[in-house]
């Protein structure tokens, strides 16, 4: 990895009382990379993401995101990242255009920029006719694609996706990943957690989390070689068994 | 600031697009106040009374007959001396005792003036007030009828004594009480639901990851309900003045200022609830059971606080609604200025500051 480090975590730890959710985790993510964060439910993925987004203060270790410290400079981090959570994150009772306008406004974008972005996104998704429809009238897959574009409306350096494709059919997931690739090509770093192992294949590099620790970290190809497996699913099963 | 305005616009979209909530928000105050207002204006029928007639002449007999044949009253007992009064009331069946003075017709004939005393059981204040009103109107009617027989117009003076609750404390309680309940409901319940809804949908996370300041998010959530609460208060006051003739005898501006204070108290309660729970259902249950019920039962709105057990009286002190009801009652009914209610205002303000500080602290801890 010769690229500029955009996320740099060293011995990052988060404890809740006696429970160690994230245990001494060290990794780097380069500019423009699609970095997969894999693990079973409860492995500590969401906690790790929240620390990097400035929503949780780490218990120990250090980390910088887009060059800013996660302990002291969370406000600066917030201006440089986008975030899409595992729960669906647009407003059902607003129209498509109003959602984009609201989130654009939250990031301080000017009206005309928001309008241009909205035109561009809707064209990209082939949803021009849905512009003024309430979000609740759209199918889940469309909403999720829209939620992703909304998360990058302010052209953040990094976008964090926390299980973005939960509950969507494989075709929609494929389309969703096309959008992710497009964003990465345009220079946005993508940090994505998932527990779909087929999605792991799409990532540039992958870290496997087990019980709060990173059990393996490499490209999908190398991981498969190392664990003598044909799919990421097999890799995961082998790692999880220890 | 522009970001904040965008947030406000979004909040108003939420409110105005939720048709059912709108109906509840604006329909409820109107329905409640009309219901309560008309419920206490019930007619009376077959109310048991006793008569103590010291005079026993034609006129007092005529008046008694007129009262008893009106259909509103039934004679329960004829009394013979004043010592029986207490005993009679304690039985609890009679609501009014009518006392005619000695030499009633003679006085009326010679001086044109005679006295009647009405003693009422005011522990049921609304009823006592109505009974008195009906009795008085019958007496007035009688006066008119006989006015032709006398050279100078006769005047029968009635002296009214309310027993057990001389100030008739709950008569117009329903307006201040409804204000307190509606404002509590709109402000606390709606705010807590609106914040927990964002938590439930996951949009709260997105907002917290955004550069929006958490304090701004909360203020943005609260302002629409502050405005709606004030609109509701104005609607209630308009109805009470125009439909029920309960005008504001004190300063409107003072009343509105106190109302804003109470709405802020309720809003901070709503925020506190939403920092403690994560879903709309729980928020609603806590708001309804934890806020509404005590407000209805203990604020002196339904039951006079003076009649409660001491423990409940103490409990009522920690209810913001109790103090607000006292304030509204003073301004609306007695026309008191700020000089008379500064203590209550101070208590309410203190509660508000405490709640705001507490919820800011909780909000920070409970970001996630």
Coordinates of C-alpha atoms in Angstrom, one line a residue:
Chain A
X1 CA 0.0 0.0 0.0
X2 CA 1.8 3.0 -1.3
X3 CA -1.1 5.5 -1.2
X4 CA -1.5 8.2 1.2
X5 CA -3.0 7.0 4.5
X6 CA -6.4 8.4 5.1
X7 CA -7.3 6.3 8.1
X8 CA -4.5 5.4 10.5
X9 CA -5.5 3.4 13.5
X10 CA -3.0 2.2 16.1
X11 CA -3.9 -0.1 19.0
X12 CA -7.4 1.3 19.0
X13 CA -9.5 0.0 21.9
X14 CA -13.0 0.5 23.2
X15 CA -14.3 -0.9 26.4
X16 CA -17.8 -0.8 27.8
X17 CA -17.3 -1.6 31.4
X18 CA -15.7 -5.0 31.5
X19 CA -16.7 -5.8 27.9
X20 CA -14.0 -5.1 25.3
X21 CA -15.8 -4.3 22.1
X22 CA -12.8 -3.4 20.1
X23 CA -9.5 -4.8 21.3
X24 CA -6.1 -3.3 20.3
X25 CA -6.9 -2.9 16.6
X26 CA -4.2 -1.6 14.2
X27 CA -4.8 -0.9 10.5
X28 CA -4.4 1.7 7.7
X29 CA -6.6 2.6 4.8
X30 CA -5.3 4.4 1.7
X31 CA -6.8 7.2 -0.3
X32 CA -9.4 5.9 -2.8
X33 CA -9.3 2.3 -1.4
X34 CA -12.4 0.2 -0.9
X35 CA -11.7 -1.3 2.5
X36 CA -13.9 -4.1 3.8
X37 CA -14.6 -4.6 7.4
X38 CA -15.9 -8.1 7.9
X39 CA -17.1 -10.0 10.9
X40 CA -20.0 -11.7 12.5
X41 CA -22.7 -9.7 14.4
X42 CA -21.2 -8.4 17.6
X43 CA -17.6 -8.7 16.4
X44 CA -17.1 -5.0 17.0
X45 CA -17.5 -3.6 13.5
X46 CA -20.0 -0.9 14.3
X47 CA -18.1 0.2 17.4
X48 CA -15.0 0.6 15.4
X49 CA -16.8 2.7 12.8
X50 CA -18.4 4.9 15.4
X51 CA -15.0 5.6 16.9
X52 CA -13.7 6.6 13.5
X53 CA -16.7 8.8 12.8
X54 CA -16.2 10.7 16.1
X55 CA -19.4 9.3 17.7
X56 CA -17.6 7.3 20.3
X57 CA -14.5 8.3 22.2
X58 CA -12.0 5.4 22.2
X59 CA -10.8 4.0 25.5
X60 CA -7.2 3.6 24.3
X61 CA -4.8 3.7 21.3
X62 CA -4.8 6.4 18.7
X63 CA -6.3 7.1 15.3
X64 CA -6.5 9.8 12.7
X65 CA -9.2 10.1 10.0
X66 CA -8.5 12.4 7.0
X67 CA -5.5 13.6 9.1
X68 CA -7.6 14.6 12.1
X69 CA -7.4 13.1 15.5
X70 CA -10.4 11.0 16.7
X71 CA -9.9 12.3 20.3
X72 CA -9.6 16.0 19.7
X73 CA -10.8 16.9 16.2
X74 CA -14.1 15.1 15.8
X75 CA -15.8 18.3 14.5
X76 CA -13.2 18.5 11.6
X77 CA -13.6 14.8 10.9
X78 CA -17.4 15.3 10.6
X79 CA -16.9 17.7 7.7
X80 CA -14.8 15.3 5.8
X81 CA -16.8 12.1 6.1
X82 CA -20.1 10.7 4.9
X83 CA -21.9 8.0 6.8
X84 CA -24.7 5.5 5.9
X85 CA -25.9 3.3 8.7
X86 CA -27.2 -0.2 8.6
X87 CA -30.6 1.2 9.4
X88 CA -32.1 3.0 6.5
X89 CA -31.3 6.7 6.9
X90 CA -33.5 8.9 4.7
X91 CA -36.8 10.5 5.8
X92 CA -39.8 8.6 4.6
X93 CA -42.2 11.5 4.7
X94 CA -40.0 13.8 2.6
X95 CA -39.7 13.6 -1.2
X96 CA -36.6 12.4 -2.9
X97 CA -35.6 16.0 -3.7
X98 CA -36.3 17.3 -0.2
X99 CA -34.2 14.6 1.3
X100 CA -31.2 15.6 -0.8
X101 CA -31.9 19.2 -0.2
X102 CA -32.0 18.6 3.6
X103 CA -28.8 16.6 3.8
X104 CA -27.0 19.0 1.3
X105 CA -28.1 21.8 3.6
X106 CA -26.8 20.1 6.7
X107 CA -23.3 20.0 5.1
X108 CA -23.7 23.7 4.1
X109 CA -23.9 23.2 0.4
X110 CA -25.3 26.1 -1.6
X111 CA -28.8 25.7 -3.2
X112 CA -27.6 25.6 -6.8
X113 CA -25.0 23.0 -6.0
X114 CA -27.6 20.9 -4.3
X115 CA -29.8 21.2 -7.4
X116 CA -27.0 20.2 -9.8
X117 CA -26.2 17.2 -7.6
X118 CA -29.8 16.2 -7.4
X119 CA -30.2 16.3 -11.2
X120 CA -27.0 14.3 -11.6
X121 CA -27.9 11.6 -9.0
X122 CA -31.4 11.2 -10.3
X123 CA -30.1 10.7 -13.8
X124 CA -27.5 8.3 -12.6
X125 CA -30.2 6.2 -10.8
X126 CA -32.7 6.6 -13.6
X127 CA -35.1 8.1 -11.1
X128 CA -35.9 11.4 -12.7
X129 CA -39.6 10.8 -12.5
X130 CA -39.5 10.0 -8.8
X131 CA -38.0 13.4 -7.9
X132 CA -41.1 14.7 -6.2
X133 CA -42.4 11.5 -4.8
X134 CA -42.4 10.7 -1.1
X135 CA -39.6 8.4 -0.2
X136 CA -42.0 5.8 1.4
X137 CA -43.5 5.1 -2.1
X138 CA -40.1 3.8 -3.4
X139 CA -38.8 0.2 -3.2
X140 CA -36.1 -0.5 -0.6
X141 CA -33.3 -1.1 -3.1
X142 CA -33.9 2.4 -4.6
X143 CA -34.0 4.0 -1.2
X144 CA -30.7 2.4 -0.3
X145 CA -28.9 3.6 -3.5
X146 CA -30.3 7.0 -2.9
X147 CA -29.1 6.9 0.7
X148 CA -25.6 6.1 -0.5
X149 CA -25.5 9.0 -2.9
X150 CA -26.9 11.2 -0.2
X151 CA -24.1 10.2 2.0
X152 CA -21.6 11.5 -0.6
X153 CA -23.5 14.6 -1.7
X154 CA -20.9 16.8 -0.1
X155 CA -18.0 14.9 -1.7
X156 CA -16.4 13.7 1.5
X157 CA -12.9 12.2 1.5
X158 CA -14.2 9.0 3.2
X159 CA -17.6 7.4 3.3
X160 CA -18.4 4.9 6.0
X161 CA -21.0 2.3 5.1
X162 CA -22.3 0.2 7.9
X163 CA -23.9 -2.9 6.4
X164 CA -25.5 -0.8 3.6
X165 CA -27.0 -3.7 1.7
X166 CA -29.0 -5.4 4.5
X167 CA -32.2 -6.9 3.2
X168 CA -31.7 -6.2 -0.5
X169 CA -31.8 -8.8 -3.3
X170 CA -28.6 -9.8 -5.1
X171 CA -29.4 -7.8 -8.2
X172 CA -29.8 -4.6 -6.2
X173 CA -26.7 -5.3 -4.3
X174 CA -24.8 -5.7 -7.5
X175 CA -26.1 -2.3 -8.6
X176 CA -25.3 -0.8 -5.3
X177 CA -21.7 -1.9 -5.6
X178 CA -21.5 -0.4 -9.0
X179 CA -22.2 3.0 -7.3
X180 CA -19.5 2.2 -4.7
X181 CA -16.9 1.5 -7.4
X182 CA -17.9 4.7 -9.2
X183 CA -17.4 6.8 -6.0
X184 CA -14.0 5.1 -5.4
X185 CA -12.9 5.8 -8.9
X186 CA -13.7 9.5 -8.3
X187 CA -11.3 9.4 -5.3
X188 CA -13.6 8.8 -2.4
X189 CA -12.3 6.3 0.1
X190 CA -14.9 3.7 1.0
X191 CA -14.9 2.0 4.4
X192 CA -17.6 -0.7 4.3
X193 CA -18.8 -3.3 6.8
X194 CA -20.8 -6.3 5.7
X195 CA -21.5 -9.8 6.7
X196 CA -22.3 -10.9 3.1
X197 CA -19.2 -12.8 2.1
X198 CA -19.8 -12.5 -1.6
X199 CA -19.6 -8.7 -1.1
X200 CA -16.2 -9.1 0.4
X201 CA -14.9 -10.2 -3.0
X202 CA -15.6 -6.7 -4.3
X203 CA -13.3 -5.0 -1.7
X204 CA -9.7 -3.9 -2.3
X205 CA -8.6 -5.2 1.0
X206 CA -10.4 -6.9 3.8
X207 CA -10.0 -7.1 7.6
X208 CA -11.7 -9.9 9.4
X209 CA -12.8 -9.1 12.9
X210 CA -13.4 -11.8 15.5
X211 CA -14.3 -10.9 19.1
X212 CA -13.0 -7.4 18.8
X213 CA -9.7 -8.2 17.2
X214 CA -8.5 -8.2 13.6
X215 CA -7.9 -11.9 12.8
X216 CA -6.7 -11.3 9.2
X217 CA -6.1 -8.4 6.9
X218 CA -5.2 -8.6 3.2
X219 CA -6.6 -8.6 -0.3
X220 CA -9.3 -11.2 -1.0
X221 CA -7.1 -13.1 -3.4
X222 CA -4.2 -13.4 -0.9
X223 CA -6.6 -14.3 2.0
X224 CA -8.0 -17.1 -0.1
X225 CA -4.5 -18.3 -1.0
X226 CA -3.4 -18.1 2.6
X227 CA -6.3 -20.1 4.0
X228 CA -6.4 -22.4 1.0
X229 CA -10.0 -21.6 0.3
X230 CA -12.0 -21.0 -3.0
X231 CA -14.4 -18.4 -1.6
X232 CA -14.4 -15.7 1.0
X233 CA -17.1 -17.6 2.8
X234 CA -14.7 -20.5 3.4
X235 CA -12.0 -18.1 4.6
X236 CA -14.4 -16.7 7.1
X237 CA -15.5 -20.0 8.4
X238 CA -11.8 -21.1 8.8
X239 CA -10.9 -17.9 10.7
X240 CA -14.0 -18.0 12.9
X241 CA -13.2 -21.5 13.9
X242 CA -9.7 -20.4 14.9
Chain B
X1 CA -27.7 29.4 10.7
X2 CA -28.6 28.3 7.1
X3 CA -28.1 24.7 8.2
X4 CA -30.3 25.3 11.1
X5 CA -33.1 26.8 9.1
X6 CA -33.0 23.8 6.7
X7 CA -33.4 21.6 9.8
X8 CA -36.4 23.6 10.9
X9 CA -38.0 23.3 7.5
X10 CA -37.6 19.6 7.6
X11 CA -39.3 19.4 11.1
X12 CA -42.3 21.3 9.8
X13 CA -42.6 18.9 6.8
X14 CA -42.7 16.1 9.3
X15 CA -45.5 17.7 11.3
X16 CA -47.6 18.9 8.5
X17 CA -47.4 15.7 6.5
X18 CA -48.5 13.6 9.4
X19 CA -52.2 14.2 8.9
X20 CA -53.3 12.2 12.0
X21 CA -50.9 14.1 14.3
X22 CA -52.2 17.4 13.0
X23 CA -55.8 16.4 13.7
X24 CA -54.8 15.4 17.3
X25 CA -52.8 18.5 17.8
X26 CA -55.4 20.9 16.9
X27 CA -58.6 18.9 17.2
X28 CA -57.9 17.7 20.8
X29 CA -57.7 21.1 22.5
X30 CA -61.0 22.2 20.9
X31 CA -62.8 19.0 21.7
X32 CA -61.5 18.8 25.2
X33 CA -62.4 22.3 26.1
X34 CA -65.8 22.1 24.6
X35 CA -66.5 18.8 26.4
X36 CA -65.4 20.0 29.8
X37 CA -66.9 23.3 29.3
X38 CA -70.4 22.0 28.5
X39 CA -70.1 19.1 31.0
X40 CA -69.9 21.4 33.9
X41 CA -72.9 23.4 32.6
X42 CA -75.2 20.5 33.2
X43 CA -78.8 21.2 34.3
X44 CA -79.8 20.4 37.8
X45 CA -82.8 18.3 38.6
X46 CA -84.5 17.1 41.8
X47 CA -81.8 18.5 44.1
X48 CA -82.6 18.0 47.7
X49 CA -82.9 21.1 49.8
X50 CA -84.1 22.0 53.3
X51 CA -86.1 25.1 54.3
X52 CA -85.8 26.9 57.6
X53 CA -88.7 29.3 57.8
X54 CA -88.7 31.6 60.8
X55 CA -91.6 33.6 59.4
X56 CA -94.1 31.1 58.2
X57 CA -96.4 33.5 56.5
X58 CA -98.1 33.7 53.1
X59 CA -95.1 35.1 51.2
X60 CA -92.6 32.6 52.4
X61 CA -95.1 29.9 51.7
X62 CA -95.5 31.2 48.2
X63 CA -91.8 31.4 47.6
X64 CA -91.2 27.9 49.0
X65 CA -93.9 26.5 46.7
X66 CA -92.5 28.3 43.7
X67 CA -89.1 26.9 44.4
X68 CA -90.3 23.4 45.0
X69 CA -92.6 23.3 42.0
X70 CA -89.9 24.4 39.6
X71 CA -88.8 20.8 39.1
X72 CA -85.2 21.5 40.1
X73 CA -85.7 21.0 43.8
X74 CA -87.2 18.5 46.2
X75 CA -87.9 19.3 49.8
X76 CA -86.0 17.0 52.0
X77 CA -86.8 18.5 55.4
X78 CA -88.4 21.4 57.1
X79 CA -86.1 22.8 59.8
X80 CA -87.0 24.7 63.0
X81 CA -83.8 26.1 64.3
X82 CA -80.3 26.9 63.1
X83 CA -78.7 24.2 65.2
X84 CA -80.1 21.6 62.8
X85 CA -78.1 23.0 59.9
X86 CA -74.8 21.2 60.5
X87 CA -76.5 17.9 61.2
X88 CA -78.5 18.3 58.0
X89 CA -75.5 19.0 55.8
X90 CA -73.5 16.2 57.4
X91 CA -76.0 13.6 56.2
X92 CA -74.8 14.6 52.7
X93 CA -78.1 14.3 50.9
X94 CA -79.1 18.0 50.8
X95 CA -77.2 20.6 48.8
X96 CA -78.9 23.8 49.9
X97 CA -80.7 25.2 52.9
X98 CA -83.0 28.2 52.4
X99 CA -83.5 30.4 55.5
X100 CA -86.3 33.0 55.6
X101 CA -85.8 35.8 58.2
X102 CA -88.5 36.5 60.9
X103 CA -91.4 38.7 59.9
X104 CA -90.6 38.2 56.2
X105 CA -93.8 39.4 54.6
X106 CA -94.2 42.2 57.1
X107 CA -90.7 43.5 56.3
X108 CA -91.4 43.2 52.6
X109 CA -94.7 45.0 52.8
X110 CA -93.6 47.8 55.1
X111 CA -90.0 48.5 54.2
X112 CA -89.9 46.8 50.8
X113 CA -87.0 44.8 51.9
X114 CA -86.7 41.2 53.1
X115 CA -83.8 38.8 53.5
X116 CA -83.3 35.3 52.5
X117 CA -80.1 33.3 53.3
X118 CA -78.9 30.5 51.1
X119 CA -76.4 28.1 52.6
X120 CA -74.8 25.7 50.2
X121 CA -72.7 22.6 50.4
X122 CA -69.8 23.8 48.3
X123 CA -67.7 20.7 48.5
X124 CA -69.0 20.1 45.1
X125 CA -68.2 23.5 43.9
X126 CA -69.8 23.4 40.4
X127 CA -73.0 21.9 41.7
X128 CA -73.2 24.5 44.5
X129 CA -72.8 27.3 42.0
X130 CA -75.5 26.0 39.8
X131 CA -77.9 25.4 42.6
X132 CA -77.4 28.9 43.8
X133 CA -77.9 30.3 40.3
X134 CA -81.2 28.5 39.9
X135 CA -82.5 29.5 43.3
X136 CA -81.6 33.1 42.7
X137 CA -83.3 33.2 39.3
X138 CA -86.5 31.8 40.8
X139 CA -86.4 34.4 43.6
X140 CA -85.9 37.2 41.0
X141 CA -88.8 35.9 39.0
X142 CA -91.0 35.9 42.0
X143 CA -89.9 39.5 42.7
X144 CA -91.1 40.5 39.3
X145 CA -94.4 38.9 39.7
X146 CA -95.3 40.6 42.9
X147 CA -93.9 44.0 42.0
X148 CA -97.3 45.3 40.9
X149 CA -98.8 44.8 44.4
X150 CA -96.4 47.2 46.1
X151 CA -96.0 50.9 45.8
X152 CA -92.3 50.8 45.8
X153 CA -90.6 47.8 44.1
X154 CA -90.0 45.1 46.6
X155 CA -86.5 43.8 47.1
X156 CA -85.6 40.4 48.4
X157 CA -82.0 40.3 49.4
X158 CA -80.3 37.0 49.3
X159 CA -77.2 36.3 51.3
X160 CA -75.2 33.3 50.1
X161 CA -72.9 31.3 52.3
X162 CA -70.8 28.6 50.8
X163 CA -69.9 25.8 53.2
X164 CA -66.7 23.7 53.1
X165 CA -65.2 25.5 50.1
X166 CA -66.1 29.2 50.4
X167 CA -64.0 30.3 47.3
X168 CA -65.6 27.7 45.0
X169 CA -62.1 26.8 44.1
X170 CA -62.7 24.5 41.2
X171 CA -65.4 26.3 39.3
X172 CA -63.3 27.7 36.4
X173 CA -60.4 25.3 37.0
X174 CA -61.1 23.6 33.7
X175 CA -59.6 26.2 31.5
X176 CA -56.3 26.5 33.3
X177 CA -56.3 22.7 33.7
X178 CA -56.9 22.0 30.1
X179 CA -54.2 24.5 29.1
X180 CA -51.7 22.6 31.3
X181 CA -52.7 19.2 29.9
X182 CA -52.8 20.1 26.3
X183 CA -49.5 22.0 26.5
X184 CA -47.9 19.1 28.4
X185 CA -49.2 16.7 25.8
X186 CA -48.2 18.7 22.7
X187 CA -44.8 19.7 24.0
X188 CA -43.5 16.8 26.0
X189 CA -45.2 13.9 24.2
X190 CA -44.7 15.2 20.7
X191 CA -41.1 16.2 21.3
X192 CA -40.1 13.0 22.8
X193 CA -41.8 11.1 20.0
X194 CA -40.2 13.2 17.3
X195 CA -36.7 12.7 18.7
X196 CA -37.1 9.0 19.4
X197 CA -38.4 8.5 15.9
X198 CA -35.1 9.8 14.5
X199 CA -33.3 7.4 16.8
X200 CA -35.5 4.5 15.7
X201 CA -35.1 5.2 12.0
X202 CA -31.4 5.6 12.4
X203 CA -31.5 9.1 11.0
X204 CA -30.3 10.5 14.4
X205 CA -26.9 8.8 13.8
X206 CA -26.6 10.5 10.4
X207 CA -27.4 13.8 12.0
X208 CA -24.8 13.3 14.8
X209 CA -22.2 12.3 12.2
X210 CA -22.9 15.5 10.3
X211 CA -21.4 18.8 11.2
X212 CA -24.7 19.9 12.8
X213 CA -24.2 20.7 16.5
X214 CA -26.2 18.3 18.7
X215 CA -27.6 21.3 20.6
X216 CA -28.8 22.7 17.3
X217 CA -30.5 19.4 16.5
X218 CA -32.4 19.6 19.8
X219 CA -33.3 23.2 19.5
X220 CA -34.5 22.5 15.9
X221 CA -36.7 19.7 17.2
X222 CA -38.1 21.8 19.9
X223 CA -39.0 25.1 18.2
X224 CA -41.8 23.8 16.0
X225 CA -43.6 22.4 19.1
X226 CA -43.0 25.6 21.0
X227 CA -44.8 27.4 18.2
X228 CA -47.6 24.8 18.1
X229 CA -48.0 24.9 21.8
X230 CA -48.5 28.6 21.9
X231 CA -51.0 28.5 19.0
X232 CA -52.9 25.8 21.0
X233 CA -52.8 28.0 24.1
X234 CA -54.3 30.9 22.1
X235 CA -57.0 28.7 20.7
X236 CA -58.0 27.5 24.1
X237 CA -58.1 31.1 25.5
X238 CA -60.2 32.3 22.5
X239 CA -62.7 29.5 23.0
X240 CA -62.9 30.1 26.8
X241 CA -63.4 33.8 26.3
X242 CA -65.9 33.6 23.5
X243 CA -67.8 30.4 24.1
X244 CA -67.7 30.1 27.9
X245 CA -67.3 33.8 28.9
X246 CA -64.2 33.1 31.0
X247 CA -62.1 36.0 29.8
X248 CA -58.6 36.8 30.9
X249 CA -59.0 39.4 33.6
X250 CA -55.3 40.0 34.0
X251 CA -52.6 40.8 31.4
X252 CA -52.7 38.8 28.2
X253 CA -49.0 39.3 27.7
X254 CA -48.1 38.1 31.2
X255 CA -50.3 35.0 30.6
X256 CA -48.6 34.3 27.3
X257 CA -45.1 34.8 28.8
X258 CA -45.9 32.3 31.6
X259 CA -47.3 29.9 29.0
X260 CA -44.1 30.1 27.0
X261 CA -42.2 29.3 30.2
X262 CA -44.5 26.3 30.9
X263 CA -44.1 25.0 27.3
X264 CA -40.4 25.2 27.6
X265 CA -40.6 23.2 30.9
X266 CA -42.7 20.6 29.1
X267 CA -40.3 20.5 26.1
X268 CA -37.3 19.9 28.3
X269 CA -39.2 17.1 30.0
X270 CA -39.8 15.7 26.5
X271 CA -36.2 16.0 25.7
X272 CA -35.2 14.3 28.9
X273 CA -37.6 11.4 28.1
X274 CA -36.1 11.0 24.6
X275 CA -32.6 10.9 26.0
X276 CA -33.6 8.1 28.3
X277 CA -35.4 5.8 25.9
X278 CA -34.7 4.7 22.3
X279 CA -38.1 4.0 20.8
X280 CA -41.3 5.9 20.1
X281 CA -43.5 3.4 22.0
X282 CA -41.6 3.7 25.3
X283 CA -41.5 7.4 24.9
X284 CA -45.2 7.6 24.4
X285 CA -45.9 5.3 27.4
X286 CA -43.7 7.3 29.7
X287 CA -45.2 10.6 28.5
X288 CA -48.7 9.4 28.9
X289 CA -48.4 7.4 32.1
X290 CA -45.6 9.4 33.7
X291 CA -46.6 12.9 32.7
X292 CA -50.2 13.1 31.6
X293 CA -51.7 11.0 34.4
X294 CA -50.1 12.9 37.3
X295 CA -50.9 16.2 35.5
X296 CA -54.6 15.3 35.3
X297 CA -54.9 13.8 38.7
X298 CA -52.6 15.9 40.9
X299 CA -52.4 19.3 39.4
X300 CA -55.6 20.3 41.1
X301 CA -57.4 20.2 37.9
X302 CA -59.8 17.3 38.6
X303 CA -59.4 17.0 42.4
X304 CA -58.7 19.9 44.7
X305 CA -55.2 19.5 46.1
X306 CA -56.3 20.6 49.5
X307 CA -58.5 17.5 49.8
X308 CA -55.7 15.1 48.9
X309 CA -53.7 13.0 51.4
X310 CA -50.5 14.8 52.6
X311 CA -48.2 12.5 50.6
X312 CA -50.0 13.3 47.4
X313 CA -50.0 17.0 48.2
X314 CA -46.2 16.8 48.5
X315 CA -46.0 14.9 45.3
X316 CA -48.0 17.6 43.6
X317 CA -45.3 20.1 44.4
X318 CA -42.9 18.5 41.9
X319 CA -45.4 18.8 39.1
X320 CA -44.7 21.8 36.9
X321 CA -48.4 21.7 35.9
X322 CA -49.5 22.5 39.4
X323 CA -47.6 25.7 39.5
X324 CA -48.7 26.6 36.0
X325 CA -52.3 26.0 36.9
X326 CA -51.9 28.3 39.9
X327 CA -50.4 31.0 37.7
X328 CA -53.0 30.8 35.0
X329 CA -55.8 30.8 37.5
X330 CA -54.4 33.9 39.2
X331 CA -54.0 35.8 35.9
X332 CA -57.2 34.6 34.3
X333 CA -59.7 34.6 37.1
X334 CA -58.3 37.0 39.7
X335 CA -56.4 39.3 37.3
X336 CA -53.3 39.1 39.4
X337 CA -50.1 40.9 38.2
X338 CA -46.6 39.5 38.3
X339 CA -46.2 40.7 41.8
X340 CA -48.5 38.0 43.0
X341 CA -47.2 35.1 41.1
X342 CA -43.4 35.6 41.0
X343 CA -42.9 32.8 43.4
X344 CA -44.7 30.3 41.3
X345 CA -42.9 31.6 38.2
X346 CA -39.6 31.3 39.9
X347 CA -40.4 27.6 40.9
X348 CA -41.4 26.9 37.3
X349 CA -38.3 28.6 35.9
X350 CA -36.1 26.7 38.4
X351 CA -37.6 23.4 37.3
X352 CA -37.1 24.3 33.7
X353 CA -33.4 25.1 34.1
X354 CA -32.9 21.9 36.1
X355 CA -34.5 19.8 33.4
X356 CA -32.6 21.5 30.6
X357 CA -29.3 21.0 32.4
X358 CA -30.2 17.4 33.2
X359 CA -31.2 16.5 29.6
X360 CA -28.1 18.2 28.1
X361 CA -26.0 16.1 30.4
X362 CA -27.9 12.9 29.5
X363 CA -27.9 13.8 25.8
X364 CA -24.1 14.0 25.8
X365 CA -23.7 10.7 27.7
X366 CA -26.3 8.9 25.6
X367 CA -25.2 10.1 22.2
X368 CA -24.7 6.4 21.7

